[in-house]
mmCIF file of C-alpha atoms and ligand atoms in Angstrom:
data_model
loop_
_atom_site.group_PDB
_atom_site.id
_atom_site.type_symbol
_atom_site.label_atom_id
_atom_site.label_comp_id
_atom_site.label_asym_id
_atom_site.label_seq_id
_atom_site.Cartn_x
_atom_site.Cartn_y
_atom_site.Cartn_z
ATOM 1 C CA UNK A 1 49.536 190.753 63.876
ATOM 2 C CA UNK A 2 48.226 188.417 66.718
ATOM 3 C CA UNK A 3 44.601 187.318 65.432
ATOM 4 C CA UNK A 4 42.999 187.238 68.838
ATOM 5 C CA UNK A 5 40.781 189.369 70.743
ATOM 6 C CA UNK A 6 37.614 191.389 69.658
ATOM 7 C CA UNK A 7 36.543 193.506 67.279
ATOM 8 C CA UNK A 8 33.481 195.986 67.562
ATOM 9 C CA UNK A 9 31.285 195.657 64.532
ATOM 10 C CA UNK A 10 28.234 197.587 64.137
ATOM 11 C CA UNK A 11 27.274 197.240 68.041
ATOM 12 C CA UNK A 12 28.712 193.739 68.625
ATOM 13 C CA UNK A 13 32.466 192.787 69.906
ATOM 14 C CA UNK A 14 32.930 189.771 67.730
ATOM 15 C CA UNK A 15 35.894 187.673 67.617
ATOM 16 C CA UNK A 16 38.683 188.356 65.682
ATOM 17 C CA UNK A 17 38.339 185.884 62.773
ATOM 18 C CA UNK A 18 34.729 186.603 62.430
ATOM 19 C CA UNK A 19 35.328 190.268 62.018
ATOM 20 C CA UNK A 20 34.389 189.977 58.051
ATOM 21 C CA UNK A 21 32.738 191.639 55.099
ATOM 22 C CA UNK A 22 31.581 190.545 52.020
ATOM 23 C CA UNK A 23 33.897 191.062 48.554
ATOM 24 C CA UNK A 24 31.117 193.536 47.123
ATOM 25 C CA UNK A 25 31.648 196.152 50.117
ATOM 26 C CA UNK A 26 31.641 199.467 48.186
ATOM 27 C CA UNK A 27 34.905 200.601 49.817
ATOM 28 C CA UNK A 28 37.001 197.574 49.063
ATOM 29 C CA UNK A 29 36.188 198.843 45.264
ATOM 30 C CA UNK A 30 35.861 202.377 45.278
ATOM 31 C CA UNK A 31 38.192 203.556 48.731
ATOM 32 C CA UNK A 32 34.804 204.850 50.035
ATOM 33 C CA UNK A 33 36.048 204.584 53.861
ATOM 34 C CA UNK A 34 36.852 207.169 56.429
ATOM 35 C CA UNK A 35 39.013 205.907 59.699
ATOM 36 C CA UNK A 36 40.980 207.151 62.636
ATOM 37 C CA UNK A 37 44.204 205.902 64.410
ATOM 38 C CA UNK A 38 44.544 206.591 68.169
ATOM 39 C CA UNK A 39 46.801 205.422 71.003
ATOM 40 C CA UNK A 40 45.712 204.067 74.584
ATOM 41 C CA UNK A 41 48.690 204.602 76.818
ATOM 42 C CA UNK A 42 49.091 203.312 80.110
ATOM 43 C CA UNK A 43 48.928 206.257 82.112
ATOM 44 C CA UNK A 44 49.411 206.917 85.777
ATOM 45 C CA UNK A 45 45.860 206.026 87.011
ATOM 46 C CA UNK A 46 45.559 202.995 84.251
ATOM 47 C CA UNK A 47 45.120 202.917 80.784
ATOM 48 C CA UNK A 48 43.753 205.956 78.977
ATOM 49 C CA UNK A 49 43.062 206.973 75.401
ATOM 50 C CA UNK A 50 44.632 210.377 74.120
ATOM 51 C CA UNK A 51 42.676 212.872 72.892
ATOM 52 C CA UNK A 52 39.621 210.644 72.194
ATOM 53 C CA UNK A 53 37.029 213.271 71.453
ATOM 54 C CA UNK A 54 39.133 215.168 68.917
ATOM 55 C CA UNK A 55 39.868 211.754 67.076
ATOM 56 C CA UNK A 56 36.021 210.892 67.132
ATOM 57 C CA UNK A 57 35.039 214.365 66.012
ATOM 58 C CA UNK A 58 37.620 214.043 63.429
ATOM 59 C CA UNK A 59 36.099 211.014 62.124
ATOM 60 C CA UNK A 60 32.605 212.252 62.034
ATOM 61 C CA UNK A 61 34.153 215.395 59.894
ATOM 62 C CA UNK A 62 35.805 213.083 57.663
ATOM 63 C CA UNK A 63 32.460 211.114 56.910
ATOM 64 C CA UNK A 64 30.745 214.435 56.603
ATOM 65 C CA UNK A 65 33.098 215.460 53.734
ATOM 66 C CA UNK A 66 32.424 212.426 51.889
ATOM 67 C CA UNK A 67 28.488 212.530 52.509
ATOM 68 C CA UNK A 68 28.789 209.309 54.536
ATOM 69 C CA UNK A 69 25.621 209.145 56.687
ATOM 70 C CA UNK A 70 26.636 207.851 60.013
ATOM 71 C CA UNK A 71 24.491 205.663 62.246
ATOM 72 C CA UNK A 72 25.926 206.436 65.313
ATOM 73 C CA UNK A 73 26.457 209.582 67.571
ATOM 74 C CA UNK A 74 30.067 210.673 68.359
ATOM 75 C CA UNK A 75 29.449 209.697 72.088
ATOM 76 C CA UNK A 76 28.571 206.174 71.125
ATOM 77 C CA UNK A 77 31.648 205.670 68.898
ATOM 78 C CA UNK A 78 33.524 206.902 71.922
ATOM 79 C CA UNK A 79 32.026 204.593 74.234
ATOM 80 C CA UNK A 80 32.469 201.963 71.501
ATOM 81 C CA UNK A 81 36.193 202.684 71.590
ATOM 82 C CA UNK A 82 36.510 202.062 75.156
ATOM 83 C CA UNK A 83 34.670 198.927 75.006
ATOM 84 C CA UNK A 84 36.980 197.466 72.442
ATOM 85 C CA UNK A 85 39.975 198.555 74.769
ATOM 86 C CA UNK A 86 38.350 196.720 77.528
ATOM 87 C CA UNK A 87 37.296 193.892 76.010
ATOM 88 C CA UNK A 88 40.843 193.520 74.635
ATOM 89 C CA UNK A 89 42.284 193.701 78.069
ATOM 90 C CA UNK A 90 45.413 195.776 76.473
ATOM 91 C CA UNK A 91 47.018 198.405 78.810
ATOM 92 C CA UNK A 92 48.500 199.976 75.622
ATOM 93 C CA UNK A 93 47.415 199.553 72.247
ATOM 94 C CA UNK A 94 46.870 201.474 68.848
ATOM 95 C CA UNK A 95 43.011 201.519 68.258
ATOM 96 C CA UNK A 96 41.651 202.168 64.421
ATOM 97 C CA UNK A 97 37.954 203.130 64.074
ATOM 98 C CA UNK A 98 36.936 202.750 60.386
ATOM 99 C CA UNK A 99 33.468 203.955 58.728
ATOM 100 C CA UNK A 100 33.120 202.195 55.157
ATOM 101 C CA UNK A 101 30.180 202.293 52.612
ATOM 102 C CA UNK A 102 29.391 198.370 52.968
ATOM 103 C CA UNK A 103 27.730 195.682 50.695
ATOM 104 C CA UNK A 104 24.375 197.067 48.895
ATOM 105 C CA UNK A 105 24.527 198.684 45.659
ATOM 106 C CA UNK A 106 27.613 198.245 43.342
ATOM 107 C CA UNK A 107 28.565 201.303 41.238
ATOM 108 C CA UNK A 108 30.522 204.533 41.824
ATOM 109 C CA UNK A 109 27.664 206.150 43.690
ATOM 110 C CA UNK A 110 27.647 205.005 47.324
ATOM 111 C CA UNK A 111 24.850 207.374 48.224
ATOM 112 C CA UNK A 112 22.076 204.106 48.867
ATOM 113 C CA UNK A 113 25.008 201.890 50.952
ATOM 114 C CA UNK A 114 24.855 201.608 54.571
ATOM 115 C CA UNK A 115 27.650 203.110 56.384
ATOM 116 C CA UNK A 116 29.108 200.173 58.741
ATOM 117 C CA UNK A 117 31.452 200.942 61.385
ATOM 118 C CA UNK A 118 34.188 198.807 62.918
ATOM 119 C CA UNK A 119 36.514 199.353 65.847
ATOM 120 C CA UNK A 120 39.858 197.198 65.973
ATOM 121 C CA UNK A 121 43.205 197.267 68.700
ATOM 122 C CA UNK A 122 46.048 195.914 68.793
ATOM 123 C CA UNK A 123 49.451 195.886 70.760
ATOM 124 C CA UNK A 124 51.266 198.843 69.516
ATOM 125 C CA UNK A 125 54.978 197.450 68.129
ATOM 126 C CA UNK A 126 56.227 200.795 66.483
ATOM 127 C CA UNK A 127 58.470 198.719 64.144
ATOM 128 C CA UNK A 128 58.092 201.190 60.912
ATOM 129 C CA UNK A 129 58.766 203.975 63.091
ATOM 130 C CA UNK A 130 61.831 202.945 65.355
ATOM 131 C CA UNK A 131 64.299 205.036 63.608
ATOM 132 C CA UNK A 132 63.562 208.627 64.675
ATOM 133 C CA UNK A 133 63.505 208.001 68.480
ATOM 134 C CA UNK A 134 66.964 207.592 69.862
ATOM 135 C CA UNK A 135 68.631 208.139 66.213
ATOM 136 C CA UNK A 136 67.113 210.519 63.512
ATOM 137 C CA UNK A 137 65.166 208.975 60.396
ATOM 138 C CA UNK A 138 66.666 209.350 57.141
ATOM 139 C CA UNK A 139 63.947 210.665 54.613
ATOM 140 C CA UNK A 140 63.770 211.768 51.099
ATOM 141 C CA UNK A 141 61.822 214.143 49.223
ATOM 142 C CA UNK A 142 59.482 212.057 47.411
ATOM 143 C CA UNK A 143 59.072 212.336 43.729
ATOM 144 C CA UNK A 144 55.363 211.903 44.126
ATOM 145 C CA UNK A 145 53.596 215.266 44.865
ATOM 146 C CA UNK A 146 51.027 215.301 47.679
ATOM 147 C CA UNK A 147 47.261 215.404 46.210
ATOM 148 C CA UNK A 148 45.863 218.467 46.925
ATOM 149 C CA UNK A 149 42.570 219.982 48.136
ATOM 150 C CA UNK A 150 41.658 220.978 44.489
ATOM 151 C CA UNK A 151 41.312 217.079 44.045
ATOM 152 C CA UNK A 152 39.853 215.636 47.184
ATOM 153 C CA UNK A 153 39.239 217.059 51.011
ATOM 154 C CA UNK A 154 43.033 216.678 52.313
ATOM 155 C CA UNK A 155 40.957 217.341 55.603
ATOM 156 C CA UNK A 156 39.384 213.942 55.400
ATOM 157 C CA UNK A 157 41.208 210.987 56.875
ATOM 158 C CA UNK A 158 40.033 208.994 54.056
ATOM 159 C CA UNK A 159 41.424 205.725 52.357
ATOM 160 C CA UNK A 160 41.555 207.298 49.215
ATOM 161 C CA UNK A 161 44.104 209.519 50.298
ATOM 162 C CA UNK A 162 46.508 206.578 50.821
ATOM 163 C CA UNK A 163 47.310 205.367 47.679
ATOM 164 C CA UNK A 164 49.480 208.617 47.058
ATOM 165 C CA UNK A 165 50.981 208.265 50.634
ATOM 166 C CA UNK A 166 51.884 204.450 50.220
ATOM 167 C CA UNK A 167 53.621 205.190 46.898
ATOM 168 C CA UNK A 168 55.808 207.933 48.431
ATOM 169 C CA UNK A 169 56.380 205.534 51.409
ATOM 170 C CA UNK A 170 57.217 202.506 49.589
ATOM 171 C CA UNK A 171 59.409 204.526 47.446
ATOM 172 C CA UNK A 172 61.270 205.583 50.306
ATOM 173 C CA UNK A 173 61.700 202.346 52.053
ATOM 174 C CA UNK A 174 62.807 200.888 48.627
ATOM 175 C CA UNK A 175 65.625 203.509 48.436
ATOM 176 C CA UNK A 176 66.949 202.902 51.873
ATOM 177 C CA UNK A 177 65.271 205.762 53.561
ATOM 178 C CA UNK A 178 63.108 205.532 56.504
ATOM 179 C CA UNK A 179 60.297 208.024 55.207
ATOM 180 C CA UNK A 180 59.343 210.208 52.701
ATOM 181 C CA UNK A 181 58.427 214.087 52.902
ATOM 182 C CA UNK A 182 55.943 215.074 50.277
ATOM 183 C CA UNK A 183 55.584 218.470 48.821
ATOM 184 C CA UNK A 184 52.551 219.866 47.316
ATOM 185 C CA UNK A 185 51.865 220.614 43.576
ATOM 186 C CA UNK A 186 53.292 224.123 44.393
ATOM 187 C CA UNK A 187 56.633 222.491 45.399
ATOM 188 C CA UNK A 188 55.906 223.428 49.109
ATOM 189 C CA UNK A 189 56.380 221.262 51.727
ATOM 190 C CA UNK A 190 53.080 219.420 52.748
ATOM 191 C CA UNK A 191 53.787 216.742 55.169
ATOM 192 C CA UNK A 192 55.276 213.214 55.563
ATOM 193 C CA UNK A 193 53.780 210.048 54.353
ATOM 194 C CA UNK A 194 51.760 209.594 57.516
ATOM 195 C CA UNK A 195 53.078 212.529 59.637
ATOM 196 C CA UNK A 196 53.243 216.225 59.997
ATOM 197 C CA UNK A 197 56.460 218.047 59.576
ATOM 198 C CA UNK A 198 58.119 220.662 61.861
ATOM 199 C CA UNK A 199 61.407 222.487 61.453
ATOM 200 C CA UNK A 200 63.109 224.291 64.655
ATOM 201 C CA UNK A 201 65.190 227.433 63.804
ATOM 202 C CA UNK A 202 67.122 229.906 66.068
ATOM 203 C CA UNK A 203 65.225 228.213 68.974
ATOM 204 C CA UNK A 204 61.448 228.664 67.412
ATOM 205 C CA UNK A 205 59.333 225.819 66.018
ATOM 206 C CA UNK A 206 57.505 226.176 62.567
ATOM 207 C CA UNK A 207 55.157 224.128 60.557
ATOM 208 C CA UNK A 208 53.573 224.261 57.221
ATOM 209 C CA UNK A 209 49.789 225.746 57.485
ATOM 210 C CA UNK A 210 47.151 223.149 56.691
ATOM 211 C CA UNK A 211 46.645 224.851 53.229
ATOM 212 C CA UNK A 212 49.817 223.158 52.203
ATOM 213 C CA UNK A 213 47.951 220.076 52.151
ATOM 214 C CA UNK A 214 49.001 218.057 55.052
ATOM 215 C CA UNK A 215 46.466 216.433 57.742
ATOM 216 C CA UNK A 216 44.919 218.410 60.519
ATOM 217 C CA UNK A 217 46.958 216.320 62.641
ATOM 218 C CA UNK A 218 45.777 215.648 66.307
ATOM 219 C CA UNK A 219 49.741 214.988 67.572
ATOM 220 C CA UNK A 220 50.427 218.197 65.522
ATOM 221 C CA UNK A 221 48.060 220.284 67.498
ATOM 222 C CA UNK A 222 49.243 218.521 70.723
ATOM 223 C CA UNK A 223 52.778 219.415 70.159
ATOM 224 C CA UNK A 224 52.285 222.842 69.230
ATOM 225 C CA UNK A 225 50.511 223.610 72.368
ATOM 226 C CA UNK A 226 53.082 221.667 74.425
ATOM 227 C CA UNK A 227 55.802 223.460 72.794
ATOM 228 C CA UNK A 228 53.999 226.754 73.560
ATOM 229 C CA UNK A 229 53.529 225.739 77.079
ATOM 230 C CA UNK A 230 57.288 224.978 77.253
ATOM 231 C CA UNK A 231 58.168 228.452 76.305
ATOM 232 C CA UNK A 232 58.836 228.114 72.565
ATOM 233 C CA UNK A 233 57.584 230.345 69.978
ATOM 234 C CA UNK A 234 55.690 228.184 67.792
ATOM 235 C CA UNK A 235 54.267 229.535 64.026
ATOM 236 C CA UNK A 236 52.944 228.082 60.746
ATOM 237 C CA UNK A 237 55.068 228.829 57.720
ATOM 238 C CA UNK A 238 55.159 227.886 54.172
ATOM 239 C CA UNK A 239 58.368 225.867 53.580
ATOM 240 C CA UNK A 240 60.356 224.814 50.798
ATOM 241 C CA UNK A 241 62.634 221.716 50.661
ATOM 242 C CA UNK A 242 65.636 224.029 51.429
ATOM 243 C CA UNK A 243 63.957 225.352 54.630
ATOM 244 C CA UNK A 244 64.051 221.907 55.688
ATOM 245 C CA UNK A 245 67.696 221.163 54.404
ATOM 246 C CA UNK A 246 69.111 224.667 56.408
ATOM 247 C CA UNK A 247 66.913 224.101 59.564
ATOM 248 C CA UNK A 248 68.797 223.372 62.910
ATOM 249 C CA UNK A 249 66.340 220.443 63.723
ATOM 250 C CA UNK A 250 63.647 218.841 61.707
ATOM 251 C CA UNK A 251 61.004 216.184 63.464
ATOM 252 C CA UNK A 252 57.717 214.722 62.603
ATOM 253 C CA UNK A 253 54.659 213.855 64.468
ATOM 254 C CA UNK A 254 51.636 211.481 64.293
ATOM 255 C CA UNK A 255 49.766 209.220 66.492
ATOM 256 C CA UNK A 256 51.970 205.906 65.653
ATOM 257 C CA UNK A 257 55.292 208.373 64.986
ATOM 258 C CA UNK A 258 54.744 210.666 68.306
ATOM 259 C CA UNK A 259 57.639 213.029 68.014
ATOM 260 C CA UNK A 260 60.013 211.470 65.431
ATOM 261 C CA UNK A 261 63.337 213.010 64.872
ATOM 262 C CA UNK A 262 64.624 213.550 61.098
ATOM 263 C CA UNK A 263 68.552 213.343 61.127
ATOM 264 C CA UNK A 264 69.041 213.434 57.200
ATOM 265 C CA UNK A 265 66.961 214.486 54.209
ATOM 266 C CA UNK A 266 68.332 213.499 50.581
ATOM 267 C CA UNK A 267 71.768 212.690 52.269
ATOM 268 C CA UNK A 268 71.803 216.206 53.658
ATOM 269 C CA UNK A 269 72.568 216.442 57.216
ATOM 270 C CA UNK A 270 70.094 218.285 59.454
ATOM 271 C CA UNK A 271 72.054 220.299 62.098
ATOM 272 C CA UNK A 272 74.860 217.734 63.378
ATOM 273 C CA UNK A 273 72.430 214.868 62.339
ATOM 274 C CA UNK A 274 71.756 214.059 65.910
ATOM 275 C CA UNK A 275 68.515 214.308 67.564
ATOM 276 C CA UNK A 276 68.550 217.918 68.571
ATOM 277 C CA UNK A 277 67.482 219.503 72.143
ATOM 278 C CA UNK A 278 64.286 220.840 71.120
ATOM 279 C CA UNK A 279 63.006 217.359 69.696
ATOM 280 C CA UNK A 280 64.243 215.655 72.730
ATOM 281 C CA UNK A 281 62.750 218.001 75.120
ATOM 282 C CA UNK A 282 59.423 217.548 72.892
ATOM 283 C CA UNK A 283 59.854 213.808 72.889
ATOM 284 C CA UNK A 284 59.885 213.758 77.044
ATOM 285 C CA UNK A 285 57.252 216.541 77.273
ATOM 286 C CA UNK A 286 54.642 214.502 74.803
ATOM 287 C CA UNK A 287 55.572 210.920 76.268
ATOM 288 C CA UNK A 288 54.995 212.749 79.862
ATOM 289 C CA UNK A 289 51.494 214.262 78.945
ATOM 290 C CA UNK A 290 50.351 210.920 76.864
ATOM 291 C CA UNK A 291 51.194 208.967 80.143
ATOM 292 C CA UNK A 292 49.388 211.219 82.386
ATOM 293 C CA UNK A 293 52.440 212.583 84.206
ATOM 294 C CA UNK A 294 51.639 216.302 83.102
ATOM 295 C CA UNK A 295 48.801 217.795 85.010
ATOM 296 C CA UNK A 296 48.529 220.539 82.620
ATOM 297 C CA UNK A 297 46.938 218.388 79.794
ATOM 298 C CA UNK A 298 45.411 215.709 81.785
ATOM 299 C CA UNK A 299 42.069 216.795 80.219
ATOM 300 C CA UNK A 300 43.507 214.949 77.154
ATOM 301 C CA UNK A 301 43.200 211.579 78.569
ATOM 302 C CA UNK A 302 40.207 209.577 78.797
ATOM 303 C CA UNK A 303 40.463 206.567 81.230
ATOM 304 C CA UNK A 304 39.128 203.265 79.874
HETATM 305 C C1 PLP B 1 48.718 211.700 56.194
HETATM 306 C C2 PLP B 1 49.037 212.001 57.599
HETATM 307 N N1 PLP B 1 49.367 213.092 58.386
HETATM 308 C C3 PLP B 1 49.219 213.699 59.352
HETATM 309 C C4 PLP B 1 49.282 212.442 60.328
HETATM 310 C C5 PLP B 1 49.051 212.879 61.680
HETATM 311 O O1 PLP B 1 47.751 213.037 62.324
HETATM 312 P P1 PLP B 1 47.679 212.405 63.903
HETATM 313 O O2 PLP B 1 48.748 213.397 64.973
HETATM 314 O O3 PLP B 1 46.341 212.794 64.119
HETATM 315 O O4 PLP B 1 47.726 210.812 64.037
HETATM 316 C C6 PLP B 1 48.585 211.189 60.008
HETATM 317 C C7 PLP B 1 48.038 210.227 60.975
HETATM 318 O O5 PLP B 1 47.055 210.055 61.124
HETATM 319 C C8 PLP B 1 48.531 210.935 58.218
HETATM 320 O O6 PLP B 1 47.951 210.084 58.057
#
């Protein structure tokens, strides 16, 4: 990562190297932080942030689920996101707002600690996600089960969820795969390590319900709406791993991954092992929407 540009820290845009926290920051010890990942795309009329309102709303929902008292309003964080992108003069980038329990009391309960907010952005290389665009990604079903809503709120995009996700991702990469697919404690498909999962069968599109333990992905929602508008039947359905093995196509969605084709799971080819026609169509439709080339969804873009 290039160590240049500005980072928004509690109201101030500070140089990259000065964006520091104390080693006794509560979140470093107890994972008491929530965050977002957004993308800014070079759209027709200039750079624009994709579904900013929904991402900011999810950040605040995540904070509320952990009783974190935000010191800013949602519109204030929205303005700060745009200020940060402008200050970094980037046409396209990944944006990372983070709300974390800061330095104050030490001990498990963070209720007296201030909730600090930072917003960073950087040029998105997409390296980790390159498998899955022109050729499909090779996935494995993780030996780690997805933690579930009986243990912690899965609809919070909280740092504490990502130990489980990182174990699954690292295991998949170590074993020569591109990504992990995680089952929940019931053995049903939950999601990828950082993406939602979809299957295509007989021309219809299916994804597990959120009760299976996946995050309420904003790309998931976008792709479901785009697919409906493109004429597909779209439904939520509980899926076992063999529903994926025997699907015509499998793809994953996420802010980082966008629409990522899955060619193989556990060494089993999905369909003919190539990027399928529905996946290819949705990759194109999503790229058009994100870059402002599709009037039907222009309200999803906030100009920088
Ligand atoms: C665990 C997990 N699931 C799904 C997603 C996809 O969510 P979104 O499309 O909002 O980026 C992400 C990425 O944010 C994630 O971390």
